[in-house]
GROMACS .gro file of C-alpha atoms in nm:
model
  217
    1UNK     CA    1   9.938  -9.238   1.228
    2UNK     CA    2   9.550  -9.229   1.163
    3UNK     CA    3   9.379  -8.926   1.073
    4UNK     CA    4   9.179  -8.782   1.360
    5UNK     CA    5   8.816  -8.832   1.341
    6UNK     CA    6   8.598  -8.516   1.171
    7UNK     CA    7   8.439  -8.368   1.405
    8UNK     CA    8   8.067  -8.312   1.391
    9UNK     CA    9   7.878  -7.972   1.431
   10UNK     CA   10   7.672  -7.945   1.738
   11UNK     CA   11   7.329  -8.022   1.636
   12UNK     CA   12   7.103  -7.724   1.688
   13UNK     CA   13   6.722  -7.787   1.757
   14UNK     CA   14   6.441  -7.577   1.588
   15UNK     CA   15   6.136  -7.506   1.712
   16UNK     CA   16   5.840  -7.563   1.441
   17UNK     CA   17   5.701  -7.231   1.404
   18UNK     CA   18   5.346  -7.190   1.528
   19UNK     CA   19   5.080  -7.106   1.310
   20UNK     CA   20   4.913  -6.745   1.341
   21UNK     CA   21   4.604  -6.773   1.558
   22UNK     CA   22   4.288  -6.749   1.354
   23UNK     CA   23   4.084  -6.445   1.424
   24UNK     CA   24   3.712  -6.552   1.567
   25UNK     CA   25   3.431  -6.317   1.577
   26UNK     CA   26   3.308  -6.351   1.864
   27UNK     CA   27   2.927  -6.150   1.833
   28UNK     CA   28   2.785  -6.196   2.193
   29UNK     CA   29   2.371  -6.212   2.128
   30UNK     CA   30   2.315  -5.876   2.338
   31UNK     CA   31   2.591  -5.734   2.079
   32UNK     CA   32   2.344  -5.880   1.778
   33UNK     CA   33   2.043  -5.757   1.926
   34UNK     CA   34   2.173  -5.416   1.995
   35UNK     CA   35   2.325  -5.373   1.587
   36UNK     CA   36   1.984  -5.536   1.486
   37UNK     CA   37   1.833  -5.264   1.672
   38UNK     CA   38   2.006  -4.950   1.594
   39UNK     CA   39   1.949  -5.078   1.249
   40UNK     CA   40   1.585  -5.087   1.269
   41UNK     CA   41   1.595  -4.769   1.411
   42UNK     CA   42   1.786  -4.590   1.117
   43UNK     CA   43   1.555  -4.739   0.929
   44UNK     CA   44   1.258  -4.618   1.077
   45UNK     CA   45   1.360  -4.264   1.101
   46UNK     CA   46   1.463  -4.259   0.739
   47UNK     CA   47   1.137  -4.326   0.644
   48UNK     CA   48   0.960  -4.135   0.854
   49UNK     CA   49   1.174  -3.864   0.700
   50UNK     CA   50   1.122  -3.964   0.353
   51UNK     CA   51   0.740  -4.004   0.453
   52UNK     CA   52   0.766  -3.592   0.556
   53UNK     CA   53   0.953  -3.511   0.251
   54UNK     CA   54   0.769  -3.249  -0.023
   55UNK     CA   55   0.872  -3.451  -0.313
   56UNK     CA   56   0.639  -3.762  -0.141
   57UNK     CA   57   0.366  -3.563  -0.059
   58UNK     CA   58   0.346  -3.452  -0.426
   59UNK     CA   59   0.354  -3.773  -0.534
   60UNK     CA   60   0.068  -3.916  -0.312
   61UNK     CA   61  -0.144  -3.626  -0.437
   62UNK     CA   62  -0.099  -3.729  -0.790
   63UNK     CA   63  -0.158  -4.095  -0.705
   64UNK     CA   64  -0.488  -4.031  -0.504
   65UNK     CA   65  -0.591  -3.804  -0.808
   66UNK     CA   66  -0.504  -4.033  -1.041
   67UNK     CA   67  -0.747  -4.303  -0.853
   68UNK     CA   68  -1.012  -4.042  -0.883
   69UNK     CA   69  -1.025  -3.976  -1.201
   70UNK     CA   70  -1.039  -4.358  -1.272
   71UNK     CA   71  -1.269  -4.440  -1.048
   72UNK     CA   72  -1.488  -4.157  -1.234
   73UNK     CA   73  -1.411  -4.364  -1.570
   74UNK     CA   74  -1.506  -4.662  -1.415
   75UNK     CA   75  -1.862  -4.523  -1.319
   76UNK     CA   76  -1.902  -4.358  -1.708
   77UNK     CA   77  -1.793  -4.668  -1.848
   78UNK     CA   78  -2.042  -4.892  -1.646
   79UNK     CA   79  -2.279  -4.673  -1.717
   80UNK     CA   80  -2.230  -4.679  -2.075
   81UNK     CA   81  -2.156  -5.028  -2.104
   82UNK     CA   82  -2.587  -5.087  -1.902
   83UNK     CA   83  -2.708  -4.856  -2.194
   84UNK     CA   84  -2.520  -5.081  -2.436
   85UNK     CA   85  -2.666  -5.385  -2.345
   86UNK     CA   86  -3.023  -5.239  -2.282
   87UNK     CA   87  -3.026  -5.097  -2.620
   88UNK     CA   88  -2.902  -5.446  -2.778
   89UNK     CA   89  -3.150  -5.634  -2.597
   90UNK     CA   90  -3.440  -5.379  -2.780
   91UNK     CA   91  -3.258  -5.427  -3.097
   92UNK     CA   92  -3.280  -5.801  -3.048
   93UNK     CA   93  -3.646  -5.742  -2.970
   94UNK     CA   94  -3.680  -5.609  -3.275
   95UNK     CA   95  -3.516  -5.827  -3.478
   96UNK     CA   96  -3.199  -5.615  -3.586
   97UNK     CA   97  -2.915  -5.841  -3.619
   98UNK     CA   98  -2.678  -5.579  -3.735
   99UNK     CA   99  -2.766  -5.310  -3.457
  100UNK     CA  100  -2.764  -5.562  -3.154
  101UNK     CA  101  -2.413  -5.690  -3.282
  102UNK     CA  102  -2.307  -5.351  -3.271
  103UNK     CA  103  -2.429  -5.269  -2.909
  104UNK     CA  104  -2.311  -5.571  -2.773
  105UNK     CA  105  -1.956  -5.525  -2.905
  106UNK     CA  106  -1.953  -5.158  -2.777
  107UNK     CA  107  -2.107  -5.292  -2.418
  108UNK     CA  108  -1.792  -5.571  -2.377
  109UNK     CA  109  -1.541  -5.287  -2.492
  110UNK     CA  110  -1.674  -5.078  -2.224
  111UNK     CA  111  -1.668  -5.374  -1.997
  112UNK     CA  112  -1.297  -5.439  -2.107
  113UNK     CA  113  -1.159  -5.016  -2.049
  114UNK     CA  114  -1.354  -5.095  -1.704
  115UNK     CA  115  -1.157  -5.330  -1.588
  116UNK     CA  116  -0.835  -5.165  -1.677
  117UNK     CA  117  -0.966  -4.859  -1.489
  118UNK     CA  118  -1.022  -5.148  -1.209
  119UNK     CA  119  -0.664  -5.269  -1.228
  120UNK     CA  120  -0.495  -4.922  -1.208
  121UNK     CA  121  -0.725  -4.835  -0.933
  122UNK     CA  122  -0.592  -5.139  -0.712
  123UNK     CA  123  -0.183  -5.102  -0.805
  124UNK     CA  124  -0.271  -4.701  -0.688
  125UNK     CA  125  -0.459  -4.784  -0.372
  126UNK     CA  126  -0.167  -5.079  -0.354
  127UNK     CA  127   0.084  -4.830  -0.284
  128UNK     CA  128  -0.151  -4.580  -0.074
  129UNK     CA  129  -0.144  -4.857   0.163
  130UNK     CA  130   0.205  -4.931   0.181
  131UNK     CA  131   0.230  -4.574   0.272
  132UNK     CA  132  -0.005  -4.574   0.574
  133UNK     CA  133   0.145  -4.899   0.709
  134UNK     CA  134   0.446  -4.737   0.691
  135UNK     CA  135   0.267  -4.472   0.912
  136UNK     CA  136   0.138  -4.643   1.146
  137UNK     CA  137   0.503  -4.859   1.174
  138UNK     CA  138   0.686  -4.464   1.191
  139UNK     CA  139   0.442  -4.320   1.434
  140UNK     CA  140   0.328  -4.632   1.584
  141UNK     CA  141  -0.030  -4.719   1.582
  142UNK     CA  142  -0.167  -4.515   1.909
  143UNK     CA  143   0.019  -4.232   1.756
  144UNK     CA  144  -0.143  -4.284   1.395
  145UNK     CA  145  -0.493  -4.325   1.448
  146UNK     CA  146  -0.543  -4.067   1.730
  147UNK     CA  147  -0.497  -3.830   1.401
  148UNK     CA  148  -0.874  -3.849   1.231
  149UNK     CA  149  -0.729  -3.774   0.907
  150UNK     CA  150  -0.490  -4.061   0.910
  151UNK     CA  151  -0.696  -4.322   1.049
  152UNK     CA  152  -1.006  -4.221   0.828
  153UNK     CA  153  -0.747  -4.205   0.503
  154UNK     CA  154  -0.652  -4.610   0.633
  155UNK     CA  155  -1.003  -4.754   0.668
  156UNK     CA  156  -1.125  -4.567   0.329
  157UNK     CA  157  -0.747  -4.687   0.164
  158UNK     CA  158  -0.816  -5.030   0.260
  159UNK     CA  159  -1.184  -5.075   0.243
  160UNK     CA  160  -1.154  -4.919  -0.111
  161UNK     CA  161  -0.873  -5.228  -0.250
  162UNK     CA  162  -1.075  -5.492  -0.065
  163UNK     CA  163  -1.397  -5.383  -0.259
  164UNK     CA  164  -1.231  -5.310  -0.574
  165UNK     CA  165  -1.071  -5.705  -0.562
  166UNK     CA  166  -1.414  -5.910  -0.524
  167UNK     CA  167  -1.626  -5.657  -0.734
  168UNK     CA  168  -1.678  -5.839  -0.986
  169UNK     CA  169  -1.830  -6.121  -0.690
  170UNK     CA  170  -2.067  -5.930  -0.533
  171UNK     CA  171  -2.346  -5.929  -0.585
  172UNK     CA  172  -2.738  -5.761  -0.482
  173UNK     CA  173  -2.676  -5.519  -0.178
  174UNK     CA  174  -2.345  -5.622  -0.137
  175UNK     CA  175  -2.288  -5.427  -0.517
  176UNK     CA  176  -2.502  -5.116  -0.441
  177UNK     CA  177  -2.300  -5.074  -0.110
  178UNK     CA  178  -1.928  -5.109  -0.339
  179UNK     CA  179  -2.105  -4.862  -0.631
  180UNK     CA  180  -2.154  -4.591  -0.358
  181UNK     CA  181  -1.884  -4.647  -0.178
  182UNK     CA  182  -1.694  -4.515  -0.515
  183UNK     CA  183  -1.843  -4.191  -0.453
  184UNK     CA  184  -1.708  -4.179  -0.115
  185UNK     CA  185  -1.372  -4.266  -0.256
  186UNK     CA  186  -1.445  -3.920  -0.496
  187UNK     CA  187  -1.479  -3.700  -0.204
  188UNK     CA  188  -1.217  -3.852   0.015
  189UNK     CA  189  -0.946  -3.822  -0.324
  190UNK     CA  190  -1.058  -3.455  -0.316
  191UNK     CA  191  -1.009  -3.390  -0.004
  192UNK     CA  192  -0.648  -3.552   0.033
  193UNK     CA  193  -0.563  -3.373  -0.298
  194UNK     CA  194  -0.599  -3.061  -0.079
  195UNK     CA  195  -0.449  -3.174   0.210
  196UNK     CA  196  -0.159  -3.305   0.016
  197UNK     CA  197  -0.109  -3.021  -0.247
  198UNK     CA  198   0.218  -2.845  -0.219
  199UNK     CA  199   0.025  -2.523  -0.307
  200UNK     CA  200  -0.201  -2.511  -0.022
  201UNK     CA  201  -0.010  -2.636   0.248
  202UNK     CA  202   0.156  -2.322   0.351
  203UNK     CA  203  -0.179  -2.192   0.471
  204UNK     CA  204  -0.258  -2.565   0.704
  205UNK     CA  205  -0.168  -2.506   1.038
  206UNK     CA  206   0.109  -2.784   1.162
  207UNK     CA  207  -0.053  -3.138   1.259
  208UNK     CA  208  -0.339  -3.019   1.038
  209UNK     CA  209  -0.248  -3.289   0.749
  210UNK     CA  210  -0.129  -3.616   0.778
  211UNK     CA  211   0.145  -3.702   1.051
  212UNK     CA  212   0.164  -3.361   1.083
  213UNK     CA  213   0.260  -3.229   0.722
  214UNK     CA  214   0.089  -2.919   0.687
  215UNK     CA  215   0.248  -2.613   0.784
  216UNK     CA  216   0.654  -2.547   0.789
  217UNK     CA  217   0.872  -2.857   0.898
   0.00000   0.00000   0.00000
């Protein structure tokens, strides 16, 4: 007789497996707004903190006399470099090669250390000015200039590095007006030296300095 037919195993049907779901982020624009918010926030009270610390204070004090005593090498180097080139130009009158030479080499050096004082002067008052906007951004600007000694450190600040950029362009009045305006810069460093120095401000009554900074914290 024939063999009997082999019999087949039941076929069994698999399922293809289903891939993992991908994970979306789903960041709703309130939910943006809200992180971009508390962010800005940190961010403001840090440096309103950092603005408060001792440490800064010190350091603005050194910076604004720093600009001081350049802006008083500025004036004693103009000054000398005008007697340099008057004296030259008598020399020349009189017909002495060798001594107008002389003066008019020592009058461009002057000229030359000026304009180094110059450049200093506007990278200090660079960073002064950071520092205020970063007052006025901390406090907010109601807040800032309702405080005479902040608002009148901003206007001098800025007036100051706009007049010590196009200097060398003026000209006539315009000049005079930036020359004395260099004294006012003298007595305003001064003044923020003592409002700023570590040393003193235990006797300033709070909100005496600026944004507050005299007195315990």
């Amino acid at each position: 007789p024939a063999p009997p037919p082999p019999v087949q195993p039941p076929k069994v049907e698999t399922k293809p497996k289903s891939a993992a779901p991908t994970p979306t982020l789903d960041l709703k624009p309130r939910d943006t707004l809200k992180s971009a918010g508390e962010f800005t926030e940190r961010l403001r009270k840090g440096t309103e903190s950092l603005l408060h610390k001792e440490v800064t204070h010190t350091v603005k004090s050194a910076l604004v006399m720093g600009d001081v005593l350049l802006v008083m090498a500025g004036i004693q180097l103009q000054l000398s470099n005008y007697a340099d080139l008057l004296t030259a130009a008598v020399a020349g009158k009189r017909q002495d090669t060798h001594a107008e030479h002389h003066f008019e080499h020592s009058a461009h050096s002057h000229h030359v250390a000026e304009e180094k004082c110059a450049v200093g002067s506007v990278a200090i008052l660079s960073i002064l000015l950071v520092e205020n906007l970063a007052g006025i951004w901390t406090q907010g600007p109601e807040k800032f200039f309702n405080k005479t000694a902040q608002a009148v450190d901003f206007v001098i600040v800025s007036s100051s590095l706009l007049l010590e950029i196009v200097f060398e362009n003026l000209k006539g009045g315009n000049r005079v007006i930036a020359e004395l305006w260099r004294f006012v810069r003298i007595v305003h460093g001064a003044g923020e030296t003592v409002m700023h120095s570590p040393i003193l401000a235990r006797w300033l009554k709070p909100g005496d300095g600026h944004g507050g900074h005299g007195g315990h914290h």
